[in-house]
Amino acid sequence: MLDGETEPGWRGEYWVSFSWTDRYDTLSPKAATVLRATALIGSTEPAELVHALDMAKDEITDNLAELRRTGWTRQQSDGRETLVAEAETWLVHDAIDVVPAERLTANDGHIAARYLDHHLARLGHGDHDAVAAWTTTHRDRLIAALRLGLRSGDVQQVLAVAMAASRVASDVPDREWRAALMAVGEQIARRAPANAVDLLRANGDAALRSSDVTTAERQYEHALAIAGEHGEEKVLGDLLAALIPVLLGRGQASRAADALLDLADLHQRAGEQHALADTLARLGGLMVACGRTEQGITYFDQAEQLLCGLRPRDIAFEARVAELRGRALWALGNTTLGRRAFNQALDLLGTKGNEEARERLRQLVRTRRDDDLPRPGTTTG
């Protein structure tokens, strides 16, 4: 071919007869990798690409020249070289599924992680707002990079990037993007379940911050199932503690009670007496709220027994549980035992307890047997 000629088939008038897939298949393997990197990080600058690729800058420049010759990039009026818009759209949204697996290289699994790490370092790991802004701008490319990384088999690199994205996901104003990020997390969990628990938990937290309680519940439940299979009791406890308020907020009292019982069992096996008492007290409150008042009183009794044996004692909490037991007794019509529980709580607080709590208890003690009790957290003049 003489200097100045273009390769047959790549003339402007002939270009439209080729699909992007056909054009991609003509590229050398290294040029194809550079092309994927340019789309994923949104730059054709060798100084930027070098942070994403295991290639020298000169080698990147040579491969960019191939992309320029074959029409993937275009020089703008200001001298900048950019991907053709249609090509970029195809690469970010479609190519991940059509590029044959055998054409993916080890580099592909590193592109996103290396470049994101570079940007996080440049932005400052502690600058949440800057990271969130960068993620928002690059959100489509980020999902494409994650999916490409999964296809190239480097799950650990994908996991690192997905975790970084999850930390700022609730700040990205794109619900569909967050759903795509969660879907990547589910894929990682299927490929490497033992390593995905933290990501599923982070995704659940992100969904909850975005008020998407349905997705949060699903992420927590999936993480619980994996953690249960691997016997990670500390992780199980943390996940149950995250899931319970979600279940309660969605009105799923029965499932919340089961989760509280599982959490109580974990605390008992670990010898965590204070945490166990707290969980039993929460179970008692839930039972009362569901109309199972006698069962609630049983849980309050168990919690108080544990609290009495603690050293040092948590007097304020012990008094609170006694008050809750008294309210439950009163609701059953046993005002004598209810009043006795209120007096017990007041004695526990003595003269040094919280004055608001002491005044509330004094009002409870003064309540006539036929009257309704003041609501928790209220006092009357």
Short mmCIF file of C-alpha atoms in Angstrom, two decimals:
data_model
loop_
_atom_site.label_atom_id
_atom_site.label_comp_id
_atom_site.label_asym_id
_atom_site.label_seq_id
_atom_site.Cartn_x
_atom_site.Cartn_y
_atom_site.Cartn_z
CA MET A 1 0.00 0.00 0.00
CA LEU A 2 1.40 3.39 -0.97
CA ASP A 3 1.90 6.16 1.57
CA GLY A 4 -1.24 8.23 2.02
CA GLU A 5 -3.62 5.47 0.92
CA THR A 6 -6.25 4.08 3.24
CA GLU A 7 -6.96 0.41 3.63
CA PRO A 8 -9.74 -0.76 1.28
CA GLY A 9 -12.99 -1.06 3.17
CA TRP A 10 -12.26 1.74 5.61
CA ARG A 11 -13.10 4.64 3.28
CA GLY A 12 -15.67 7.04 4.67
CA GLU A 13 -18.30 6.06 2.12
CA TYR A 14 -17.72 2.35 2.77
CA TRP A 15 -17.50 2.53 6.57
CA VAL A 16 -21.23 2.12 7.28
CA SER A 17 -21.37 -1.35 5.75
CA PHE A 18 -19.32 -2.77 8.60
CA SER A 19 -20.75 -3.48 12.06
CA TRP A 20 -18.72 -2.46 15.06
CA THR A 21 -18.16 -6.14 15.77
CA ASP A 22 -16.67 -6.64 12.30
CA ARG A 23 -14.39 -3.66 12.76
CA TYR A 24 -13.32 -4.90 16.16
CA ASP A 25 -12.37 -8.28 14.73
CA THR A 26 -9.84 -6.66 12.38
CA LEU A 27 -7.79 -5.19 15.24
CA SER A 28 -4.62 -6.71 16.59
CA PRO A 29 -5.04 -8.14 20.13
CA LYS A 30 -3.05 -5.33 21.76
CA ALA A 31 -4.87 -2.62 19.86
CA ALA A 32 -8.17 -4.21 20.91
CA THR A 33 -7.06 -4.11 24.54
CA VAL A 34 -6.06 -0.46 24.26
CA LEU A 35 -9.40 0.25 22.60
CA ARG A 36 -11.30 -1.33 25.49
CA ALA A 37 -9.23 0.67 27.94
CA THR A 38 -9.94 3.96 26.13
CA ALA A 39 -13.67 3.29 26.38
CA LEU A 40 -13.60 2.16 29.99
CA ILE A 41 -11.59 5.11 31.29
CA GLY A 42 -12.84 7.67 28.78
CA SER A 43 -9.48 8.84 27.52
CA THR A 44 -7.13 8.34 24.56
CA GLU A 45 -4.21 10.05 26.29
CA PRO A 46 -1.21 7.71 26.71
CA ALA A 47 -0.39 9.49 29.99
CA GLU A 48 -3.80 8.37 31.31
CA LEU A 49 -3.87 4.93 29.70
CA VAL A 50 -0.53 3.99 31.20
CA HIS A 51 -2.26 3.89 34.60
CA ALA A 52 -4.66 1.24 33.33
CA LEU A 53 -2.51 -0.96 31.11
CA ASP A 54 0.58 -3.09 31.56
CA MET A 55 2.16 -1.39 28.55
CA ALA A 56 4.85 1.20 28.03
CA LYS A 57 3.69 4.61 26.83
CA ASP A 58 5.38 4.13 23.44
CA GLU A 59 3.58 0.83 22.91
CA ILE A 60 0.26 2.45 23.81
CA THR A 61 1.00 5.24 21.32
CA ASP A 62 1.66 2.68 18.54
CA ASN A 63 -1.62 0.91 19.24
CA LEU A 64 -3.51 4.21 19.32
CA ALA A 65 -2.10 4.86 15.85
CA GLU A 66 -3.74 1.60 14.69
CA LEU A 67 -7.05 2.75 16.19
CA ARG A 68 -6.68 6.06 14.36
CA ARG A 69 -5.97 4.33 11.03
CA THR A 70 -9.00 2.08 11.38
CA GLY A 71 -11.39 4.86 12.25
CA TRP A 72 -12.07 4.25 15.94
CA THR A 73 -10.79 7.67 16.99
CA ARG A 74 -11.27 11.13 15.57
CA GLN A 75 -9.34 14.34 16.02
CA GLN A 76 -11.42 17.23 17.35
CA SER A 77 -11.11 20.86 16.29
CA ASP A 78 -9.13 21.64 19.45
CA GLY A 79 -6.58 18.97 18.57
CA ARG A 80 -7.80 16.42 21.10
CA GLU A 81 -8.26 12.86 19.92
CA THR A 82 -11.42 11.09 21.09
CA LEU A 83 -13.28 7.90 20.37
CA VAL A 84 -16.00 8.13 17.74
CA ALA A 85 -19.19 8.62 19.77
CA GLU A 86 -21.00 5.63 18.28
CA ALA A 87 -17.95 3.45 18.86
CA GLU A 88 -17.74 4.51 22.49
CA THR A 89 -21.42 3.70 23.03
CA TRP A 90 -20.95 0.25 21.49
CA LEU A 91 -17.85 -0.46 23.57
CA VAL A 92 -19.36 0.65 26.89
CA HIS A 93 -22.84 -0.82 26.50
CA ASP A 94 -22.68 -3.73 24.04
CA ALA A 95 -19.16 -4.98 23.37
CA ILE A 96 -18.75 -6.57 26.78
CA ASP A 97 -21.18 -9.30 25.75
CA VAL A 98 -20.01 -9.83 22.17
CA VAL A 99 -16.22 -9.78 22.48
CA PRO A 100 -15.20 -13.48 22.40
CA ALA A 101 -13.80 -14.69 25.71
CA GLU A 102 -10.64 -15.94 23.99
CA ARG A 103 -9.89 -12.35 22.93
CA LEU A 104 -9.90 -11.09 26.48
CA THR A 105 -6.52 -10.87 28.15
CA ALA A 106 -5.28 -10.67 31.71
CA ASN A 107 -5.04 -6.91 31.18
CA ASP A 108 -8.80 -6.64 30.91
CA GLY A 109 -9.31 -7.71 34.49
CA HIS A 110 -6.88 -5.05 35.66
CA ILE A 111 -8.01 -2.06 33.61
CA ALA A 112 -10.75 -0.82 35.89
CA ALA A 113 -9.02 -1.63 39.18
CA ARG A 114 -5.74 0.01 38.23
CA TYR A 115 -7.35 3.12 36.84
CA LEU A 116 -9.81 3.48 39.71
CA ASP A 117 -6.98 3.04 42.21
CA HIS A 118 -5.08 5.75 40.37
CA HIS A 119 -8.04 8.11 40.56
CA LEU A 120 -8.78 7.34 44.19
CA ALA A 121 -5.18 8.11 45.06
CA ARG A 122 -5.33 11.33 43.07
CA LEU A 123 -8.67 12.37 44.57
CA GLY A 124 -7.71 11.34 48.07
CA HIS A 125 -9.09 8.16 49.65
CA GLY A 126 -10.80 10.17 52.36
CA ASP A 127 -12.53 12.58 49.99
CA HIS A 128 -15.89 10.83 49.72
CA ASP A 129 -17.53 13.62 47.72
CA ALA A 130 -14.78 13.67 45.11
CA VAL A 131 -14.91 9.91 44.69
CA ALA A 132 -18.72 10.02 44.45
CA ALA A 133 -18.55 12.74 41.80
CA TRP A 134 -15.98 10.80 39.77
CA THR A 135 -18.07 7.61 40.03
CA THR A 136 -21.21 9.46 38.95
CA THR A 137 -19.47 10.82 35.84
CA HIS A 138 -17.96 7.45 34.92
CA ARG A 139 -20.78 5.21 36.10
CA ASP A 140 -21.54 3.51 32.77
CA ARG A 141 -17.86 2.87 32.09
CA LEU A 142 -17.46 1.52 35.60
CA ILE A 143 -20.21 -1.08 35.17
CA ALA A 144 -18.75 -2.04 31.78
CA ALA A 145 -15.33 -2.47 33.37
CA LEU A 146 -16.74 -4.66 36.13
CA ARG A 147 -18.55 -6.88 33.66
CA LEU A 148 -15.47 -7.11 31.47
CA GLY A 149 -13.36 -8.02 34.49
CA LEU A 150 -15.78 -10.83 35.37
CA ARG A 151 -15.59 -12.18 31.85
CA SER A 152 -11.79 -12.14 31.90
CA GLY A 153 -11.86 -14.15 35.10
CA ASP A 154 -10.17 -11.78 37.55
CA VAL A 155 -12.80 -11.84 40.29
CA GLN A 156 -10.57 -10.33 42.97
CA GLN A 157 -9.86 -7.23 40.90
CA VAL A 158 -13.57 -6.85 40.14
CA LEU A 159 -14.38 -7.28 43.82
CA ALA A 160 -12.00 -4.47 44.80
CA VAL A 161 -13.54 -2.07 42.28
CA ALA A 162 -17.11 -3.07 43.16
CA MET A 163 -16.41 -2.42 46.85
CA ALA A 164 -15.04 1.04 46.05
CA ALA A 165 -18.12 1.81 43.94
CA SER A 166 -20.49 0.46 46.58
CA ARG A 167 -19.16 2.86 49.21
CA VAL A 168 -20.40 5.82 47.18
CA ALA A 169 -23.31 4.13 45.37
CA SER A 170 -26.01 5.90 47.36
CA ASP A 171 -24.55 9.24 46.21
CA VAL A 172 -24.94 8.35 42.52
CA PRO A 173 -28.36 9.69 41.43
CA ASP A 174 -29.15 6.79 39.12
CA ARG A 175 -31.33 3.97 40.44
CA GLU A 176 -30.79 1.81 37.35
CA TRP A 177 -27.03 2.14 37.73
CA ARG A 178 -27.25 1.05 41.35
CA ALA A 179 -29.31 -1.96 40.26
CA ALA A 180 -26.61 -2.83 37.71
CA LEU A 181 -23.96 -2.55 40.43
CA MET A 182 -25.98 -4.89 42.67
CA ALA A 183 -26.30 -7.34 39.77
CA VAL A 184 -22.52 -7.40 39.42
CA GLY A 185 -22.30 -8.14 43.14
CA GLU A 186 -24.66 -11.09 42.71
CA GLN A 187 -22.48 -12.39 39.87
CA ILE A 188 -19.38 -12.12 42.04
CA ALA A 189 -21.20 -13.99 44.82
CA ARG A 190 -21.96 -16.84 42.44
CA ARG A 191 -18.34 -17.00 41.26
CA ALA A 192 -16.55 -16.51 44.58
CA PRO A 193 -19.13 -16.69 47.39
CA ALA A 194 -16.66 -16.78 50.26
CA ASN A 195 -15.20 -13.43 49.18
CA ALA A 196 -18.47 -11.68 48.40
CA VAL A 197 -20.07 -11.33 51.84
CA ASP A 198 -18.58 -7.90 52.55
CA LEU A 199 -19.63 -6.65 49.11
CA LEU A 200 -23.21 -7.88 49.53
CA ARG A 201 -23.33 -6.21 52.95
CA ALA A 202 -21.94 -2.97 51.49
CA ASN A 203 -24.48 -3.11 48.67
CA GLY A 204 -27.25 -3.65 51.21
CA ASP A 205 -26.07 -0.64 53.19
CA ALA A 206 -25.94 1.44 49.99
CA ALA A 207 -29.47 0.38 49.05
CA LEU A 208 -30.70 1.25 52.53
CA ARG A 209 -29.13 4.72 52.35
CA SER A 210 -31.01 5.14 49.06
CA SER A 211 -34.28 4.09 50.80
CA ASP A 212 -34.46 0.94 48.67
CA VAL A 213 -35.37 -1.42 51.51
CA THR A 214 -36.42 -4.27 49.22
CA THR A 215 -32.96 -4.45 47.63
CA ALA A 216 -31.29 -4.00 51.02
CA GLU A 217 -33.20 -6.96 52.41
CA ARG A 218 -32.27 -9.13 49.41
CA GLN A 219 -28.57 -8.24 49.70
CA TYR A 220 -28.47 -8.92 53.45
CA GLU A 221 -30.32 -12.22 53.03
CA HIS A 222 -27.89 -13.37 50.34
CA ALA A 223 -24.91 -12.41 52.49
CA LEU A 224 -26.44 -14.27 55.45
CA ALA A 225 -26.89 -17.42 53.41
CA ILE A 226 -23.23 -17.39 52.35
CA ALA A 227 -21.89 -16.49 55.80
CA GLY A 228 -24.02 -19.27 57.32
CA GLU A 229 -22.47 -21.84 55.00
CA HIS A 230 -18.98 -20.75 56.03
CA GLY A 231 -19.70 -20.56 59.77
CA GLU A 232 -18.60 -16.96 60.22
CA GLU A 233 -20.54 -16.20 63.42
CA LYS A 234 -19.25 -12.65 63.95
CA VAL A 235 -20.21 -11.78 60.38
CA LEU A 236 -23.58 -13.48 60.86
CA GLY A 237 -24.25 -11.36 63.93
CA ASP A 238 -23.42 -8.13 62.10
CA LEU A 239 -25.65 -9.10 59.17
CA LEU A 240 -28.57 -10.05 61.40
CA ALA A 241 -28.22 -6.74 63.24
CA ALA A 242 -28.42 -4.95 59.88
CA LEU A 243 -31.33 -7.03 58.59
CA ILE A 244 -33.61 -6.85 61.66
CA PRO A 245 -34.49 -3.12 61.41
CA VAL A 246 -35.17 -3.57 57.70
CA LEU A 247 -37.61 -6.40 58.42
CA LEU A 248 -39.29 -4.42 61.19
CA GLY A 249 -39.57 -1.38 58.94
CA ARG A 250 -41.30 -3.51 56.31
CA GLY A 251 -43.76 -4.92 58.88
CA GLN A 252 -42.32 -8.45 58.71
CA ALA A 253 -42.59 -9.09 62.44
CA SER A 254 -42.43 -12.88 62.24
CA ARG A 255 -39.22 -12.89 60.21
CA ALA A 256 -37.77 -10.19 62.47
CA ALA A 257 -38.54 -12.37 65.51
CA ASP A 258 -36.79 -15.33 63.88
CA ALA A 259 -33.77 -13.15 63.13
CA LEU A 260 -33.70 -11.88 66.72
CA LEU A 261 -33.81 -15.47 68.00
CA ASP A 262 -30.90 -16.37 65.71
CA LEU A 263 -28.99 -13.33 66.96
CA ALA A 264 -29.70 -14.28 70.59
CA ASP A 265 -28.37 -17.77 69.91
CA LEU A 266 -25.16 -16.32 68.46
CA HIS A 267 -24.67 -14.03 71.48
CA GLN A 268 -25.27 -16.93 73.87
CA ARG A 269 -22.71 -19.16 72.15
CA ALA A 270 -20.20 -16.32 72.20
CA GLY A 271 -20.83 -15.59 75.89
CA GLU A 272 -21.88 -12.01 75.10
CA GLN A 273 -24.21 -11.50 78.04
CA HIS A 274 -24.99 -7.82 77.62
CA ALA A 275 -25.69 -8.21 73.90
CA LEU A 276 -27.85 -11.24 74.67
CA ALA A 277 -29.86 -9.27 77.24
CA ASP A 278 -30.35 -6.46 74.74
CA THR A 279 -31.58 -8.90 72.08
CA LEU A 280 -33.97 -10.58 74.53
CA ALA A 281 -35.36 -7.20 75.55
CA ARG A 282 -35.93 -6.35 71.88
CA LEU A 283 -37.68 -9.68 71.43
CA GLY A 284 -39.87 -8.86 74.42
CA GLY A 285 -40.82 -5.51 72.94
CA LEU A 286 -41.63 -7.11 69.58
CA MET A 287 -43.82 -9.76 71.22
CA VAL A 288 -45.75 -7.10 73.11
CA ALA A 289 -46.21 -5.06 69.93
CA CYS A 290 -47.57 -8.17 68.20
CA GLY A 291 -50.08 -8.84 70.99
CA ARG A 292 -48.12 -11.74 72.52
CA THR A 293 -47.69 -9.89 75.79
CA GLU A 294 -47.14 -12.88 78.10
CA GLN A 295 -44.34 -14.15 75.87
CA GLY A 296 -42.89 -10.64 75.86
CA ILE A 297 -42.84 -10.61 79.68
CA THR A 298 -40.92 -13.90 79.64
CA TYR A 299 -38.24 -12.35 77.46
CA PHE A 300 -38.07 -9.26 79.70
CA ASP A 301 -37.59 -11.54 82.73
CA GLN A 302 -34.76 -13.39 81.00
CA ALA A 303 -33.10 -10.13 80.05
CA GLU A 304 -33.31 -8.81 83.63
CA GLN A 305 -31.80 -11.99 85.03
CA LEU A 306 -28.82 -11.62 82.75
CA LEU A 307 -28.42 -7.91 83.54
CA CYS A 308 -28.44 -8.57 87.28
CA GLY A 309 -25.43 -10.84 86.86
CA LEU A 310 -23.32 -8.38 84.88
CA ARG A 311 -20.32 -6.72 86.47
CA PRO A 312 -20.31 -3.82 86.27
CA ARG A 313 -24.08 -3.60 86.07
CA ASP A 314 -25.80 -1.46 83.45
CA ILE A 315 -28.25 0.18 85.82
CA ALA A 316 -29.91 2.45 83.27
CA PHE A 317 -30.60 -0.44 80.89
CA GLU A 318 -31.76 -2.66 83.75
CA ALA A 319 -34.23 0.01 84.84
CA ARG A 320 -35.48 0.40 81.27
CA VAL A 321 -36.19 -3.33 80.96
CA ALA A 322 -38.00 -3.30 84.32
CA GLU A 323 -40.16 -0.43 83.05
CA LEU A 324 -40.98 -2.35 79.88
CA ARG A 325 -41.93 -5.40 81.92
CA GLY A 326 -44.13 -3.22 84.12
CA ARG A 327 -45.92 -1.77 81.10
CA ALA A 328 -46.56 -5.26 79.74
CA LEU A 329 -47.96 -6.42 83.08
CA TRP A 330 -50.19 -3.36 83.25
CA ALA A 331 -51.48 -4.10 79.73
CA LEU A 332 -52.54 -7.55 80.97
CA GLY A 333 -54.46 -5.93 83.83
CA ASN A 334 -51.95 -6.90 86.51
CA THR A 335 -51.50 -3.36 87.79
CA THR A 336 -50.07 -4.44 91.16
CA LEU A 337 -47.10 -6.25 89.63
CA GLY A 338 -46.80 -3.51 87.04
CA ARG A 339 -46.50 -0.83 89.72
CA ARG A 340 -43.99 -2.99 91.57
CA ALA A 341 -41.83 -3.14 88.41
CA PHE A 342 -42.01 0.66 88.07
CA ASN A 343 -40.88 1.08 91.68
CA GLN A 344 -38.08 -1.41 91.07
CA ALA A 345 -36.88 0.65 88.10
CA LEU A 346 -37.09 3.87 90.13
CA ASP A 347 -35.07 2.31 92.98
CA LEU A 348 -32.43 1.15 90.51
CA LEU A 349 -31.95 4.68 89.21
CA GLY A 350 -31.73 6.05 92.76
CA THR A 351 -30.89 9.71 93.06
CA LYS A 352 -28.23 9.77 90.34
CA GLY A 353 -30.21 8.46 87.39
CA ASN A 354 -31.43 10.44 84.44
CA GLU A 355 -33.95 12.96 85.79
CA GLU A 356 -36.27 12.61 82.80
CA ALA A 357 -36.38 8.83 83.25
CA ARG A 358 -36.96 9.18 87.00
CA GLU A 359 -39.83 11.63 86.46
CA ARG A 360 -41.41 9.30 83.91
CA LEU A 361 -41.21 6.42 86.37
CA ARG A 362 -42.69 8.54 89.19
CA GLN A 363 -45.66 9.30 86.94
CA LEU A 364 -46.05 5.61 86.15
CA VAL A 365 -46.07 4.77 89.86
CA ARG A 366 -48.74 7.44 90.49
CA THR A 367 -51.01 6.21 87.67
CA ARG A 368 -54.36 4.96 88.96
CA ARG A 369 -55.17 1.34 88.18
CA ASP A 370 -58.05 2.24 85.84
CA ASP A 371 -56.10 4.83 83.88
CA ASP A 372 -53.93 4.39 80.78
CA LEU A 373 -50.21 4.68 81.31
CA PRO A 374 -48.33 7.67 79.89
CA ARG A 375 -46.70 6.68 76.63
CA PRO A 376 -42.97 5.82 76.70
CA GLY A 377 -40.81 8.92 76.45
CA THR A 378 -43.54 11.33 77.58
CA THR A 379 -44.11 13.14 80.84
CA THR A 380 -46.96 15.28 82.02
CA GLY A 381 -46.96 18.33 84.17
#
